[in-house]
PDB file of C-alpha atoms in Angstrom:
ATOM      1  CA  MET A   1       0.000   0.000   0.000  1.00 50.00           C
ATOM      2  CA  SER A   2       1.514   3.336  -1.068  1.00 54.00           C
ATOM      3  CA  LYS A   3       2.205   6.065   1.460  1.00 63.00           C
ATOM      4  CA  ARG A   4       2.889   9.789   1.207  1.00 65.00           C
ATOM      5  CA  ALA A   5       3.606  12.750   3.463  1.00 71.00           C
ATOM      6  CA  MET A   6       0.722  14.338   5.346  1.00 77.00           C
ATOM      7  CA  ARG A   7       0.459  17.064   7.972  1.00 85.00           C
ATOM      8  CA  LEU A   8      -0.372  15.776  11.444  1.00 88.00           C
ATOM      9  CA  ALA A   9      -3.378  18.073  11.821  1.00 87.00           C
ATOM     10  CA  GLU A  10      -4.946  16.426   8.771  1.00 87.00           C
ATOM     11  CA  LYS A  11      -3.723  12.899   9.437  1.00 88.00           C
ATOM     12  CA  TYR A  12      -5.304  12.845  12.902  1.00 89.00           C
ATOM     13  CA  ARG A  13      -8.476  14.761  12.048  1.00 89.00           C
ATOM     14  CA  PRO A  14     -11.396  12.692  13.389  1.00 91.00           C
ATOM     15  CA  ARG A  15     -13.630  11.286  10.664  1.00 91.00           C
ATOM     16  CA  LYS A  16     -16.493  10.341  12.993  1.00 93.00           C
ATOM     17  CA  VAL A  17     -18.487  12.558  15.336  1.00 95.00           C
ATOM     18  CA  GLU A  18     -17.976  10.215  18.271  1.00 93.00           C
ATOM     19  CA  ASP A  19     -14.163  10.301  17.866  1.00 92.00           C
ATOM     20  CA  PHE A  20     -13.692  13.980  18.757  1.00 93.00           C
ATOM     21  CA  ILE A  21     -11.834  14.882  21.950  1.00 89.00           C
ATOM     22  CA  GLY A  22     -14.047  16.393  24.634  1.00 88.00           C
ATOM     23  CA  LEU A  23     -17.293  18.057  23.478  1.00 91.00           C
ATOM     24  CA  PRO A  24     -19.575  15.512  25.241  1.00 92.00           C
ATOM     25  CA  LYS A  25     -22.739  17.642  25.114  1.00 95.00           C
ATOM     26  CA  ILE A  26     -22.210  18.636  21.496  1.00 96.00           C
ATOM     27  CA  LYS A  27     -21.580  15.044  20.459  1.00 95.00           C
ATOM     28  CA  ALA A  28     -24.748  13.935  22.275  1.00 96.00           C
ATOM     29  CA  VAL A  29     -26.863  16.576  20.504  1.00 97.00           C
ATOM     30  CA  VAL A  30     -25.479  15.820  17.045  1.00 97.00           C
ATOM     31  CA  LEU A  31     -25.530  12.041  17.415  1.00 97.00           C
ATOM     32  CA  ASN A  32     -29.191  12.214  18.413  1.00 97.00           C
ATOM     33  CA  PHE A  33     -29.887  14.499  15.445  1.00 96.00           C
ATOM     34  CA  LEU A  34     -28.164  12.060  13.091  1.00 96.00           C
ATOM     35  CA  LYS A  35     -30.456   9.237  14.226  1.00 95.00           C
ATOM     36  CA  ASN A  36     -33.394  11.036  12.598  1.00 94.00           C
ATOM     37  CA  PRO A  37     -32.019  13.985  10.573  1.00 94.00           C
ATOM     38  CA  TYR A  38     -34.154  16.745   9.109  1.00 92.00           C
ATOM     39  CA  ALA A  39     -33.702  20.111   7.392  1.00 89.00           C
ATOM     40  CA  ALA A  40     -31.983  22.345   9.939  1.00 91.00           C
ATOM     41  CA  ALA A  41     -29.302  24.975  10.519  1.00 93.00           C
ATOM     42  CA  PHE A  42     -26.511  24.735  13.088  1.00 96.00           C
ATOM     43  CA  LEU A  43     -24.274  27.522  14.338  1.00 96.00           C
ATOM     44  CA  PHE A  44     -20.922  26.287  15.685  1.00 97.00           C
ATOM     45  CA  ILE A  45     -19.376  28.887  18.005  1.00 96.00           C
ATOM     46  CA  GLY A  46     -15.894  28.687  19.471  1.00 92.00           C
ATOM     47  CA  GLU A  47     -12.219  29.620  19.525  1.00 89.00           C
ATOM     48  CA  PRO A  48      -9.970  28.626  16.579  1.00 87.00           C
ATOM     49  CA  GLY A  49      -8.653  25.076  16.617  1.00 86.00           C
ATOM     50  CA  VAL A  50     -11.386  23.445  18.710  1.00 89.00           C
ATOM     51  CA  GLY A  51     -12.699  21.378  15.803  1.00 91.00           C
ATOM     52  CA  LYS A  52     -15.688  23.284  14.402  1.00 94.00           C
ATOM     53  CA  THR A  53     -14.995  22.713  10.700  1.00 93.00           C
ATOM     54  CA  PRO A  54     -13.742  19.104  11.048  1.00 93.00           C
ATOM     55  CA  PHE A  55     -16.817  18.343  13.169  1.00 96.00           C
ATOM     56  CA  ALA A  56     -19.054  19.679  10.405  1.00 96.00           C
ATOM     57  CA  MET A  57     -17.241  17.513   7.861  1.00 93.00           C
ATOM     58  CA  ALA A  58     -17.768  14.481  10.097  1.00 95.00           C
ATOM     59  CA  MET A  59     -21.479  15.329  10.216  1.00 95.00           C
ATOM     60  CA  ALA A  60     -21.580  15.435   6.421  1.00 93.00           C
ATOM     61  CA  GLU A  61     -19.932  12.029   6.230  1.00 92.00           C
ATOM     62  CA  ALA A  62     -22.432  10.597   8.707  1.00 94.00           C
ATOM     63  CA  LEU A  63     -25.226  11.942   6.489  1.00 92.00           C
ATOM     64  CA  HIS A  64     -23.558  10.447   3.395  1.00 90.00           C
ATOM     65  CA  SER A  65     -23.423  13.867   1.811  1.00 87.00           C
ATOM     66  CA  LYS A  66     -20.558  15.727   0.151  1.00 82.00           C
ATOM     67  CA  PRO A  67     -20.469  19.243   1.649  1.00 83.00           C
ATOM     68  CA  LEU A  68     -20.811  22.375  -0.420  1.00 83.00           C
ATOM     69  CA  HIS A  69     -18.280  24.618   1.308  1.00 84.00           C
ATOM     70  CA  LEU A  70     -18.134  28.398   1.139  1.00 81.00           C
ATOM     71  CA  ALA A  71     -15.397  30.308   2.937  1.00 77.00           C
ATOM     72  CA  SER A  72     -16.258  33.733   4.319  1.00 74.00           C
ATOM     73  CA  GLU A  73     -14.240  35.564   1.652  1.00 76.00           C
ATOM     74  CA  THR A  74     -16.311  33.966  -1.118  1.00 79.00           C
ATOM     75  CA  CYS A  75     -19.657  34.127   0.673  1.00 78.00           C
ATOM     76  CA  ASN A  76     -21.090  37.167  -1.061  1.00 76.00           C
ATOM     77  CA  TYR A  77     -24.646  37.600  -2.311  1.00 75.00           C
ATOM     78  CA  ASP A  78     -23.982  36.313  -5.841  1.00 79.00           C
ATOM     79  CA  ASN A  79     -22.108  33.146  -4.793  1.00 81.00           C
ATOM     80  CA  LEU A  80     -24.642  32.440  -2.085  1.00 79.00           C
ATOM     81  CA  ASP A  81     -27.507  32.870  -4.544  1.00 77.00           C
ATOM     82  CA  LYS A  82     -25.852  30.397  -6.933  1.00 81.00           C
ATOM     83  CA  LEU A  83     -25.355  27.903  -4.126  1.00 78.00           C
ATOM     84  CA  LEU A  84     -28.985  28.138  -2.996  1.00 77.00           C
ATOM     85  CA  ARG A  85     -30.180  27.583  -6.550  1.00 78.00           C
ATOM     86  CA  GLU A  86     -27.813  24.628  -6.777  1.00 74.00           C
ATOM     87  CA  LEU A  87     -29.555  23.068  -3.783  1.00 74.00           C
ATOM     88  CA  GLU A  88     -32.994  23.525  -5.272  1.00 70.00           C
ATOM     89  CA  CYS A  89     -32.113  22.230  -8.735  1.00 66.00           C
ATOM     90  CA  HIS A  90     -29.486  19.512  -8.416  1.00 64.00           C
ATOM     91  CA  PRO A  91     -29.147  16.475  -6.161  1.00 60.00           C
ATOM     92  CA  THR A  92     -26.015  15.888  -4.130  1.00 63.00           C
ATOM     93  CA  LEU A  93     -24.173  12.716  -5.078  1.00 54.00           C
ATOM     94  CA  TRP A  94     -22.599  10.218  -2.693  1.00 59.00           C
ATOM     95  CA  ASN A  95     -20.632   7.328  -4.176  1.00 59.00           C
ATOM     96  CA  GLY A  96     -22.454   7.782  -7.467  1.00 59.00           C
ATOM     97  CA  GLU A  97     -25.931   7.810  -5.942  1.00 65.00           C
ATOM     98  CA  HIS A  98     -28.274  10.596  -4.906  1.00 69.00           C
ATOM     99  CA  ALA A  99     -27.699  11.611  -1.301  1.00 72.00           C
ATOM    100  CA  LYS A 100     -30.719  12.063   0.954  1.00 83.00           C
ATOM    101  CA  PHE A 101     -29.404  15.393   2.240  1.00 86.00           C
ATOM    102  CA  HIS A 102     -27.631  18.450   0.952  1.00 86.00           C
ATOM    103  CA  PHE A 103     -24.961  19.688   3.356  1.00 91.00           C
ATOM    104  CA  VAL A 104     -23.835  23.326   3.299  1.00 90.00           C
ATOM    105  CA  LEU A 105     -20.837  24.486   5.319  1.00 93.00           C
ATOM    106  CA  ILE A 106     -20.083  28.213   5.579  1.00 91.00           C
ATOM    107  CA  ASP A 107     -17.028  29.095   7.651  1.00 91.00           C
ATOM    108  CA  GLU A 108     -16.639  32.323   9.610  1.00 91.00           C
ATOM    109  CA  ILE A 109     -20.180  33.455   8.930  1.00 90.00           C
ATOM    110  CA  ASP A 110     -19.519  36.517  11.098  1.00 86.00           C
ATOM    111  CA  SER A 111     -17.087  37.778   8.436  1.00 85.00           C
ATOM    112  CA  THR A 112     -19.608  37.643   5.605  1.00 82.00           C
ATOM    113  CA  THR A 113     -21.530  40.677   4.423  1.00 77.00           C
ATOM    114  CA  GLN A 114     -24.807  41.699   6.018  1.00 80.00           C
ATOM    115  CA  THR A 115     -26.390  41.300   2.575  1.00 80.00           C
ATOM    116  CA  ALA A 116     -25.300  37.654   2.452  1.00 80.00           C
ATOM    117  CA  GLN A 117     -26.636  37.034   5.957  1.00 82.00           C
ATOM    118  CA  ARG A 118     -29.996  38.510   4.996  1.00 81.00           C
ATOM    119  CA  ARG A 119     -30.075  36.341   1.862  1.00 79.00           C
ATOM    120  CA  LEU A 120     -29.829  33.336   4.161  1.00 84.00           C
ATOM    121  CA  LEU A 121     -32.549  34.503   6.518  1.00 82.00           C
ATOM    122  CA  ALA A 122     -35.430  33.586   4.236  1.00 75.00           C
ATOM    123  CA  LYS A 123     -33.976  30.145   3.539  1.00 77.00           C
ATOM    124  CA  LEU A 124     -33.672  29.461   7.267  1.00 82.00           C
ATOM    125  CA  ASP A 125     -37.348  30.160   7.895  1.00 74.00           C
ATOM    126  CA  ALA A 126     -39.522  27.097   8.278  1.00 63.00           C
ATOM    127  CA  SER A 127     -41.692  28.297   5.407  1.00 60.00           C
ATOM    128  CA  GLU A 128     -38.795  28.497   2.934  1.00 64.00           C
ATOM    129  CA  LEU A 129     -36.171  26.108   4.338  1.00 69.00           C
ATOM    130  CA  VAL A 130     -34.668  24.088   1.505  1.00 72.00           C
ATOM    131  CA  ASP A 131     -35.933  20.513   1.687  1.00 75.00           C
ATOM    132  CA  ASN A 132     -33.486  17.936   3.031  1.00 84.00           C
ATOM    133  CA  THR A 133     -30.717  20.473   3.565  1.00 88.00           C
ATOM    134  CA  VAL A 134     -28.496  20.827   6.620  1.00 92.00           C
ATOM    135  CA  PHE A 135     -26.651  24.123   7.022  1.00 93.00           C
ATOM    136  CA  VAL A 136     -23.659  24.487   9.325  1.00 95.00           C
ATOM    137  CA  PHE A 137     -22.177  27.915  10.005  1.00 94.00           C
ATOM    138  CA  THR A 138     -18.998  28.401  12.030  1.00 94.00           C
ATOM    139  CA  THR A 139     -17.931  31.513  13.893  1.00 93.00           C
ATOM    140  CA  ASN A 140     -15.557  32.639  16.632  1.00 91.00           C
ATOM    141  CA  THR A 141     -18.123  35.090  17.970  1.00 90.00           C
ATOM    142  CA  VAL A 142     -21.775  36.020  17.462  1.00 91.00           C
ATOM    143  CA  LYS A 143     -21.223  39.733  18.119  1.00 90.00           C
ATOM    144  CA  SER A 144     -21.640  40.776  14.477  1.00 85.00           C
ATOM    145  CA  LEU A 145     -24.492  38.383  13.725  1.00 88.00           C
ATOM    146  CA  GLU A 146     -28.073  39.596  13.750  1.00 86.00           C
ATOM    147  CA  LYS A 147     -30.257  38.037  16.444  1.00 89.00           C
ATOM    148  CA  ARG A 148     -32.872  37.111  13.884  1.00 88.00           C
ATOM    149  CA  PHE A 149     -30.158  35.074  12.124  1.00 88.00           C
ATOM    150  CA  THR A 150     -28.866  33.271  15.219  1.00 91.00           C
ATOM    151  CA  SER A 151     -32.427  32.600  16.401  1.00 91.00           C
ATOM    152  CA  ARG A 152     -32.947  30.456  13.325  1.00 90.00           C
ATOM    153  CA  CYS A 153     -30.003  28.195  14.158  1.00 93.00           C
ATOM    154  CA  ILE A 154     -29.285  25.474  16.675  1.00 95.00           C
ATOM    155  CA  GLU A 155     -26.392  27.093  18.556  1.00 96.00           C
ATOM    156  CA  LEU A 156     -23.607  24.827  19.798  1.00 96.00           C
ATOM    157  CA  GLU A 157     -20.694  26.307  21.754  1.00 95.00           C
ATOM    158  CA  PHE A 158     -17.439  24.460  21.135  1.00 94.00           C
ATOM    159  CA  SER A 159     -14.997  24.520  24.017  1.00 89.00           C
ATOM    160  CA  LEU A 160     -12.269  22.194  25.259  1.00 87.00           C
ATOM    161  CA  TRP A 161     -12.307  23.828  28.672  1.00 84.00           C
ATOM    162  CA  GLY A 162     -11.336  21.172  31.203  1.00 84.00           C
ATOM    163  CA  ALA A 163     -10.176  18.715  28.532  1.00 85.00           C
ATOM    164  CA  GLY A 164      -6.466  19.385  29.064  1.00 88.00           C
ATOM    165  CA  GLN A 165      -5.622  15.869  30.255  1.00 92.00           C
ATOM    166  CA  GLU A 166      -7.556  14.311  27.389  1.00 92.00           C
ATOM    167  CA  VAL A 167      -5.679  16.502  24.915  1.00 92.00           C
ATOM    168  CA  ALA A 168      -2.338  15.660  26.597  1.00 93.00           C
ATOM    169  CA  ASP A 169      -3.074  11.922  26.363  1.00 94.00           C
ATOM    170  CA  PHE A 170      -3.946  12.345  22.694  1.00 92.00           C
ATOM    171  CA  LEU A 171      -0.705  14.234  21.947  1.00 94.00           C
ATOM    172  CA  GLY A 172       1.277  11.521  23.720  1.00 93.00           C
ATOM    173  CA  GLN A 173      -0.384   8.869  21.570  1.00 92.00           C
ATOM    174  CA  VAL A 174       0.411  10.825  18.410  1.00 92.00           C
ATOM    175  CA  TRP A 175       4.043  11.247  19.526  1.00 93.00           C
ATOM    176  CA  LYS A 176       4.496   7.508  19.985  1.00 91.00           C
ATOM    177  CA  ALA A 177       2.629   6.608  16.795  1.00 89.00           C
ATOM    178  CA  GLU A 178       4.882   8.922  14.772  1.00 89.00           C
ATOM    179  CA  GLY A 179       8.083   7.456  16.214  1.00 88.00           C
ATOM    180  CA  GLY A 180       9.030  10.257  18.595  1.00 88.00           C
ATOM    181  CA  THR A 181      12.337   9.557  20.341  1.00 82.00           C
ATOM    182  CA  GLY A 182      13.822  10.567  23.670  1.00 84.00           C
ATOM    183  CA  LYS A 183      11.927  12.289  26.436  1.00 89.00           C
ATOM    184  CA  GLU A 184       8.441  13.408  25.460  1.00 92.00           C
ATOM    185  CA  PRO A 185       7.740  17.148  25.421  1.00 94.00           C
ATOM    186  CA  ASP A 186       5.924  18.592  28.408  1.00 95.00           C
ATOM    187  CA  TRP A 187       2.403  18.325  27.040  1.00 94.00           C
ATOM    188  CA  SER A 188       1.002  20.640  29.710  1.00 93.00           C
ATOM    189  CA  ASP A 189       3.406  23.340  28.533  1.00 94.00           C
ATOM    190  CA  VAL A 190       2.553  22.682  24.877  1.00 94.00           C
ATOM    191  CA  ILE A 191      -1.163  22.941  25.604  1.00 93.00           C
ATOM    192  CA  SER A 192      -0.715  26.118  27.669  1.00 92.00           C
ATOM    193  CA  THR A 193       1.309  27.765  24.886  1.00 92.00           C
ATOM    194  CA  CYS A 194      -1.268  26.745  22.275  1.00 91.00           C
ATOM    195  CA  SER A 195      -4.331  27.888  24.210  1.00 89.00           C
ATOM    196  CA  SER A 196      -6.531  30.938  23.856  1.00 81.00           C
ATOM    197  CA  ASN A 197      -8.468  32.016  26.930  1.00 78.00           C
ATOM    198  CA  ARG A 198      -7.302  28.739  28.530  1.00 81.00           C
ATOM    199  CA  ILE A 199      -9.030  26.738  25.791  1.00 84.00           C
ATOM    200  CA  PRO A 200      -6.647  24.324  23.999  1.00 88.00           C
ATOM    201  CA  ASN A 201      -6.141  24.767  20.264  1.00 90.00           C
ATOM    202  CA  VAL A 202      -5.652  21.153  19.175  1.00 91.00           C
ATOM    203  CA  ARG A 203      -4.570  22.121  15.665  1.00 91.00           C
ATOM    204  CA  ALA A 204      -1.822  24.362  17.058  1.00 92.00           C
ATOM    205  CA  CYS A 205      -0.780  21.605  19.485  1.00 93.00           C
ATOM    206  CA  LEU A 206      -0.343  19.177  16.591  1.00 92.00           C
ATOM    207  CA  GLN A 207       1.781  21.765  14.786  1.00 92.00           C
ATOM    208  CA  ARG A 208       4.033  21.850  17.853  1.00 93.00           C
ATOM    209  CA  VAL A 209       4.261  18.044  17.898  1.00 93.00           C
ATOM    210  CA  GLU A 210       5.210  18.111  14.234  1.00 92.00           C
ATOM    211  CA  ARG A 211       7.918  20.705  14.921  1.00 91.00           C
ATOM    212  CA  GLU A 212       9.367  18.629  17.770  1.00 91.00           C
ATOM    213  CA  LEU A 213       9.392  15.507  15.596  1.00 90.00           C
ATOM    214  CA  LEU A 214      11.259  17.365  12.863  1.00 89.00           C
ATOM    215  CA  ALA A 215      13.736  18.691  15.419  1.00 89.00           C
ATOM    216  CA  ARG A 216      14.507  15.099  16.464  1.00 86.00           C
ATOM    217  CA  GLY A 217      14.999  13.796  12.954  1.00 84.00           C
ATOM    218  CA  VAL A 218      11.539  12.382  12.263  1.00 79.00           C
ATOM    219  CA  ASN A 219      11.070  14.367   9.091  1.00 67.00           C
ATOM    220  CA  VAL A 220       8.401  12.501   7.112  1.00 57.00           C
ATOM    221  CA  VAL A 221       4.818  12.138   8.290  1.00 62.00           C
ATOM    222  CA  LEU A 222       3.337   9.204   6.389  1.00 62.00           C
ATOM    223  CA  ALA A 223      -0.216   8.040   5.917  1.00 59.00           C
ATOM    224  CA  ASP A 224      -1.763   5.281   3.844  1.00 55.00           C
ATOM    225  CA  GLN A 225      -2.676   6.415   0.354  1.00 40.00           C
ATOM    226  CA  VAL A 226      -6.180   5.001   0.851  1.00 37.00           C
ATOM    227  CA  ARG A 227      -6.756   7.275   3.825  1.00 39.00           C
ATOM    228  CA  ILE A 228      -5.564  10.299   1.883  1.00 31.00           C
ATOM    229  CA  ASN A 229      -8.039   9.511  -0.869  1.00 29.00           C
ATOM    230  CA  GLU A 230     -10.826   9.408   1.714  1.00 34.00           C
ATOM    231  CA  VAL A 231      -9.791  12.838   2.928  1.00 31.00           C
ATOM    232  CA  THR A 232      -9.470  14.554  -0.440  1.00 27.00           C
ATOM    233  CA  ASN A 233     -12.451  12.981  -2.155  1.00 29.00           C
ATOM    234  CA  LEU A 234     -15.034  13.331   0.612  1.00 27.00           C
ATOM    235  CA  PRO A 235     -14.879  16.963   1.738  1.00 32.00           C
ATOM    236  CA  GLU A 236     -14.656  18.813  -1.580  1.00 33.00           C
ATOM    237  CA  ILE A 237     -13.752  22.337  -0.583  1.00 29.00           C
ATOM    238  CA  ALA A 238     -15.154  25.314  -2.467  1.00 34.00           C
ATOM    239  CA  PRO A 239     -16.531  23.383  -5.492  1.00 35.00           C
ATOM    240  CA  GLU A 240     -17.222  25.121  -8.779  1.00 34.00           C
ATOM    241  CA  LEU A 241     -20.945  25.819  -8.710  1.00 34.00           C
ATOM    242  CA  ARG A 242     -22.761  24.702 -11.826  1.00 33.00           C
ATOM    243  CA  PRO A 243     -24.669  27.268 -13.914  1.00 32.00           C
ATOM    244  CA  ASN A 244     -28.131  28.292 -12.789  1.00 34.00           C
ATOM    245  CA  CYS A 245     -30.684  25.631 -13.557  1.00 38.00           C
ATOM    246  CA  PRO A 246     -33.425  26.425 -16.074  1.00 38.00           C
TER     247      PRO A 246
END
């Protein structure tokens, strides 16, 4: 089986909702939702690096749906209008078959224009919600979001507060799996350095692990080619939207 280099943050990104570190309440809510999914909108709120976007991608995989992903810098009125028409006119495919649900992921919704947010408002109303579509919006803060927008979403606050030992155990497992030599780094110090408001940034922690591995001569991070294909083929980021349907 062929192998190739891969960043640790991507190699160890959880693929299943239940595999995420911490987040017990959020996992309980989403796992219950996935048992009987319906058209809905979620707002993931939290500091950078706590897993908001990877969690959304895991949700999409659980729904057997390839996410349509808009980053904040491309989420203007025109692109959003094209995406919404895409949902209404074309089915989402999963392994060559029609998926039961569309899945829309918009990162950093707080950085989008007010016009784009208002364009979404109507589609988040029960009367106009796109059939069989799950929206997930991520944000670091809700300060710039209109209350009438947030009130239409299921708000979930992502925080790894109190999960320091769980994160440290995870980093230790990664270190050993990647062939780390000598004395392990002080994971408490790594977590403290990579925290914001005392909330661990797991992505930043993995970057530190990668740096320490490189410093000790472990200079290639390998992953099975099959796994890489699963990563690149499932979450298609920022796809080219097809022309407006007739």
